[in-house]
Amino acid sequence: MSSSFYERDKGLLIVISGPSGAGKGTICKELLKHEKNLEVSVSATTRDPRNGEVEGKNYYFINKANFLDMIGNNEFLEYAKVYDNYYGTPKSPVLEKMDRGIDVILEIDIQGAAQVRANYPEGIYIFVVPPSIKELKKRITERGTENPEQLNKRMECACDEIRNATKYSYIVINDEVTVAAKQVSAIITAEKCRSERLKSKIEEIIGR
Ligand code: 5GP
């Protein structure tokens, strides 16, 4: 991956992290409505599907043995154990999309983001936070997908996770989803104008 440093025609790798309930998924959905050159990577997980979640769309739901096989076969760009389940990003679909010039978003936890960053520092690292912890609890409770024990676990982890926000290049406060999605779009646009990414374009303009 590192040989691809700032290649102009290559898609961007955008990593979004943030505590459960911060609204990463909703922001991605909103972004997909407006950004035509963008796809969200579908992760594999050992957690059970929630009501309404669709295989291959939300996640690839696989068992632990299959997940461990995929680790052994080096099929993940990154993987981590989060809230007692394994989650991982299948490598080849991401690399293949970026090679075709498509920007790819990974919606992954802080451990996975650190693994990706080690191999791909030119990626775009964005941390999404809720406006307050009170609001975060309200959102997770209203979502109704976690039992009280799971809810408490996610709330306990939330503050620890948010402490990592300043390690990311960008922080987006998700108070209102359309505003937050616009901020992520602006980040993507600015990254595309980075001089490092446009070196070959400049050569082209001056006719070298
Ligand atoms: P959930 O169970 O709510 O769908 O996801 C729980 C946490 O796992 C979220 O923080 C989410 O960003 C993270 N996650 C989802 N997919 C991946 C993945 O492929 N890799 C890593 N490292 N984390 C993931």
mmCIF file of N, CA and C in Angstrom, residues 107-168:
data_model
loop_
_atom_site.group_PDB
_atom_site.id
_atom_site.type_symbol
_atom_site.label_atom_id
_atom_site.label_comp_id
_atom_site.label_asym_id
_atom_site.label_seq_id
_atom_site.Cartn_x
_atom_site.Cartn_y
_atom_site.Cartn_z
ATOM 1 N N GLU A 107 -15.532 2.571 8.274
ATOM 2 C CA GLU A 107 -16.143 3.031 9.531
ATOM 3 C C GLU A 107 -15.691 2.044 10.588
ATOM 4 N N ILE A 108 -14.584 2.355 11.243
ATOM 5 C CA ILE A 108 -13.951 1.349 12.109
ATOM 6 C C ILE A 108 -13.534 1.943 13.453
ATOM 7 N N ASP A 109 -13.231 1.051 14.419
ATOM 8 C CA ASP A 109 -12.908 1.542 15.757
ATOM 9 C C ASP A 109 -11.460 2.050 15.814
ATOM 10 N N ILE A 110 -11.078 2.581 16.984
ATOM 11 C CA ILE A 110 -9.763 3.233 17.108
ATOM 12 C C ILE A 110 -8.599 2.247 16.957
ATOM 13 N N GLN A 111 -8.789 0.994 17.380
ATOM 14 C CA GLN A 111 -7.689 0.020 17.240
ATOM 15 C C GLN A 111 -7.428 -0.274 15.767
ATOM 16 N N GLY A 112 -8.520 -0.462 15.022
ATOM 17 C CA GLY A 112 -8.401 -0.734 13.581
ATOM 18 C C GLY A 112 -7.813 0.463 12.844
ATOM 19 N N ALA A 113 -8.246 1.664 13.248
ATOM 20 C CA ALA A 113 -7.757 2.877 12.580
ATOM 21 C C ALA A 113 -6.243 3.007 12.771
ATOM 22 N N ALA A 114 -5.761 2.647 13.971
ATOM 23 C CA ALA A 114 -4.312 2.731 14.232
ATOM 24 C C ALA A 114 -3.550 1.754 13.332
ATOM 25 N N GLN A 115 -4.132 0.564 13.112
ATOM 26 C CA GLN A 115 -3.472 -0.412 12.223
ATOM 27 C C GLN A 115 -3.400 0.121 10.794
ATOM 28 N N VAL A 116 -4.504 0.717 10.324
ATOM 29 C CA VAL A 116 -4.523 1.234 8.950
ATOM 30 C C VAL A 116 -3.518 2.378 8.826
ATOM 31 N N ARG A 117 -3.504 3.242 9.831
ATOM 32 C CA ARG A 117 -2.625 4.419 9.777
ATOM 33 C C ARG A 117 -1.148 4.016 9.683
ATOM 34 N N ALA A 118 -0.796 2.921 10.376
ATOM 35 C CA ALA A 118 0.606 2.471 10.358
ATOM 36 C C ALA A 118 1.051 2.134 8.934
ATOM 37 N N ASN A 119 0.138 1.609 8.125
ATOM 38 C CA ASN A 119 0.487 1.230 6.753
ATOM 39 C C ASN A 119 0.142 2.304 5.742
ATOM 40 N N TYR A 120 -0.721 3.220 6.124
ATOM 41 C CA TYR A 120 -1.269 4.139 5.139
ATOM 42 C C TYR A 120 -1.444 5.525 5.752
ATOM 43 N N PRO A 121 -0.326 6.187 6.052
ATOM 44 C CA PRO A 121 -0.418 7.485 6.743
ATOM 45 C C PRO A 121 -1.089 8.560 5.908
ATOM 46 N N GLU A 122 -1.129 8.385 4.587
ATOM 47 C CA GLU A 122 -1.749 9.406 3.726
ATOM 48 C C GLU A 122 -3.264 9.285 3.668
ATOM 49 N N GLY A 123 -3.829 8.332 4.412
ATOM 50 C CA GLY A 123 -5.287 8.242 4.530
ATOM 51 C C GLY A 123 -5.827 9.460 5.284
ATOM 52 N N ILE A 124 -7.144 9.590 5.297
ATOM 53 C CA ILE A 124 -7.770 10.735 5.968
ATOM 54 C C ILE A 124 -8.462 10.204 7.227
ATOM 55 N N TYR A 125 -8.064 10.722 8.359
ATOM 56 C CA TYR A 125 -8.524 10.151 9.633
ATOM 57 C C TYR A 125 -9.450 11.137 10.347
ATOM 58 N N ILE A 126 -10.716 10.750 10.455
ATOM 59 C CA ILE A 126 -11.746 11.645 10.994
ATOM 60 C C ILE A 126 -12.392 10.986 12.215
ATOM 61 N N PHE A 127 -12.537 11.746 13.285
ATOM 62 C CA PHE A 127 -13.195 11.228 14.495
ATOM 63 C C PHE A 127 -14.519 11.960 14.692
ATOM 64 N N VAL A 128 -15.589 11.205 14.823
ATOM 65 C CA VAL A 128 -16.917 11.805 15.011
ATOM 66 C C VAL A 128 -17.292 11.728 16.491
ATOM 67 N N VAL A 129 -17.662 12.874 17.058
ATOM 68 C CA VAL A 129 -18.098 12.888 18.470
ATOM 69 C C VAL A 129 -19.536 13.381 18.578
ATOM 70 N N PRO A 130 -20.231 12.935 19.622
ATOM 71 C CA PRO A 130 -21.574 13.480 19.864
ATOM 72 C C PRO A 130 -21.416 14.845 20.534
ATOM 73 N N PRO A 131 -22.454 15.677 20.543
ATOM 74 C CA PRO A 131 -22.325 16.977 21.209
ATOM 75 C C PRO A 131 -22.142 16.841 22.723
ATOM 76 N N SER A 132 -22.627 15.747 23.324
ATOM 77 C CA SER A 132 -22.437 15.518 24.768
ATOM 78 C C SER A 132 -22.633 14.026 25.064
ATOM 79 N N ILE A 133 -22.171 13.611 26.241
ATOM 80 C CA ILE A 133 -22.334 12.203 26.644
ATOM 81 C C ILE A 133 -23.822 11.911 26.895
ATOM 82 N N LYS A 134 -24.523 12.915 27.413
ATOM 83 C CA LYS A 134 -25.964 12.761 27.671
ATOM 84 C C LYS A 134 -26.698 12.460 26.355
ATOM 85 N N GLU A 135 -26.349 13.208 25.325
ATOM 86 C CA GLU A 135 -26.970 13.021 24.008
ATOM 87 C C GLU A 135 -26.606 11.635 23.439
ATOM 88 N N LEU A 136 -25.378 11.209 23.684
ATOM 89 C CA LEU A 136 -24.935 9.892 23.193
ATOM 90 C C LEU A 136 -25.803 8.784 23.811
ATOM 91 N N LYS A 137 -26.007 8.872 25.129
ATOM 92 C CA LYS A 137 -26.816 7.862 25.837
ATOM 93 C C LYS A 137 -28.238 7.862 25.284
ATOM 94 N N LYS A 138 -28.762 9.041 25.053
ATOM 95 C CA LYS A 138 -30.126 9.174 24.527
ATOM 96 C C LYS A 138 -30.212 8.482 23.149
ATOM 97 N N ARG A 139 -29.224 8.737 22.300
ATOM 98 C CA ARG A 139 -29.259 8.147 20.949
ATOM 99 C C ARG A 139 -29.187 6.620 20.989
ATOM 100 N N ILE A 140 -28.283 6.093 21.831
ATOM 101 C CA ILE A 140 -28.160 4.626 21.879
ATOM 102 C C ILE A 140 -29.426 4.011 22.465
ATOM 103 N N THR A 141 -29.975 4.659 23.491
ATOM 104 C CA THR A 141 -31.200 4.150 24.119
ATOM 105 C C THR A 141 -32.343 4.161 23.107
ATOM 106 N N GLU A 142 -32.473 5.263 22.381
ATOM 107 C CA GLU A 142 -33.572 5.372 21.401
ATOM 108 C C GLU A 142 -33.416 4.383 20.242
ATOM 109 N N ARG A 143 -32.171 4.100 19.885
ATOM 110 C CA ARG A 143 -31.919 3.139 18.802
ATOM 111 C C ARG A 143 -32.466 1.761 19.196
ATOM 112 N N GLY A 144 -32.387 1.475 20.507
ATOM 113 C CA GLY A 144 -33.007 0.262 21.045
ATOM 114 C C GLY A 144 -32.400 -1.048 20.552
ATOM 115 N N THR A 145 -31.159 -1.020 20.082
ATOM 116 C CA THR A 145 -30.558 -2.247 19.548
ATOM 117 C C THR A 145 -29.709 -2.971 20.586
ATOM 118 N N GLU A 146 -29.465 -2.325 21.739
ATOM 119 C CA GLU A 146 -28.624 -2.955 22.769
ATOM 120 C C GLU A 146 -29.463 -3.251 24.014
ATOM 121 N N ASN A 147 -29.173 -4.393 24.668
ATOM 122 C CA ASN A 147 -29.822 -4.635 25.949
ATOM 123 C C ASN A 147 -29.114 -3.777 27.007
ATOM 124 N N PRO A 148 -29.703 -3.643 28.241
ATOM 125 C CA PRO A 148 -29.117 -2.717 29.226
ATOM 126 C C PRO A 148 -27.634 -3.000 29.507
ATOM 127 N N GLU A 149 -27.271 -4.295 29.535
ATOM 128 C CA GLU A 149 -25.862 -4.626 29.820
ATOM 129 C C GLU A 149 -24.949 -4.128 28.696
ATOM 130 N N GLN A 150 -25.406 -4.374 27.440
ATOM 131 C CA GLN A 150 -24.605 -3.918 26.283
ATOM 132 C C GLN A 150 -24.546 -2.389 26.244
ATOM 133 N N LEU A 151 -25.663 -1.758 26.606
ATOM 134 C CA LEU A 151 -25.707 -0.284 26.606
ATOM 135 C C LEU A 151 -24.685 0.260 27.611
ATOM 136 N N ASN A 152 -24.671 -0.352 28.826
ATOM 137 C CA ASN A 152 -23.726 0.120 29.845
ATOM 138 C C ASN A 152 -22.291 -0.047 29.381
ATOM 139 N N LYS A 153 -22.014 -1.197 28.720
ATOM 140 C CA LYS A 153 -20.655 -1.451 28.236
ATOM 141 C C LYS A 153 -20.252 -0.381 27.220
ATOM 142 N N ARG A 154 -21.159 -0.083 26.301
ATOM 143 C CA ARG A 154 -20.845 0.916 25.266
ATOM 144 C C ARG A 154 -20.652 2.302 25.882
ATOM 145 N N MET A 155 -21.467 2.619 26.912
ATOM 146 C CA MET A 155 -21.327 3.936 27.554
ATOM 147 C C MET A 155 -19.999 4.027 28.318
ATOM 148 N N GLU A 156 -19.622 2.919 28.985
ATOM 149 C CA GLU A 156 -18.351 2.895 29.727
ATOM 150 C C GLU A 156 -17.179 3.156 28.784
ATOM 151 N N CYS A 157 -17.259 2.551 27.571
ATOM 152 C CA CYS A 157 -16.152 2.681 26.615
ATOM 153 C C CYS A 157 -16.127 4.051 25.959
ATOM 154 N N ALA A 158 -17.282 4.735 25.919
ATOM 155 C CA ALA A 158 -17.402 5.948 25.095
ATOM 156 C C ALA A 158 -16.394 7.037 25.485
ATOM 157 N N CYS A 159 -16.283 7.330 26.815
ATOM 158 C CA CYS A 159 -15.374 8.420 27.225
ATOM 159 C C CYS A 159 -13.936 8.065 26.893
ATOM 160 N N ASP A 160 -13.567 6.792 27.144
ATOM 161 C CA ASP A 160 -12.193 6.362 26.812
ATOM 162 C C ASP A 160 -11.924 6.542 25.325
ATOM 163 N N GLU A 161 -12.925 6.177 24.517
ATOM 164 C CA GLU A 161 -12.744 6.306 23.065
ATOM 165 C C GLU A 161 -12.585 7.763 22.660
ATOM 166 N N ILE A 162 -13.458 8.621 23.239
ATOM 167 C CA ILE A 162 -13.452 10.043 22.842
ATOM 168 C C ILE A 162 -12.111 10.694 23.185
ATOM 169 N N ARG A 163 -11.438 10.184 24.229
ATOM 170 C CA ARG A 163 -10.113 10.732 24.574
ATOM 171 C C ARG A 163 -9.129 10.586 23.412
ATOM 172 N N ASN A 164 -9.393 9.651 22.505
ATOM 173 C CA ASN A 164 -8.495 9.433 21.360
ATOM 174 C C ASN A 164 -8.750 10.381 20.191
ATOM 175 N N ALA A 165 -9.792 11.202 20.315
ATOM 176 C CA ALA A 165 -10.193 12.036 19.180
ATOM 177 C C ALA A 165 -9.057 12.910 18.664
ATOM 178 N N THR A 166 -8.245 13.450 19.605
ATOM 179 C CA THR A 166 -7.212 14.415 19.185
ATOM 180 C C THR A 166 -6.044 13.738 18.449
ATOM 181 N N LYS A 167 -6.045 12.391 18.412
ATOM 182 C CA LYS A 167 -5.004 11.697 17.628
ATOM 183 C C LYS A 167 -5.356 11.702 16.144
ATOM 184 N N TYR A 168 -6.606 12.058 15.843
ATOM 185 C CA TYR A 168 -7.064 12.055 14.444
ATOM 186 C C TYR A 168 -6.778 13.408 13.804
#
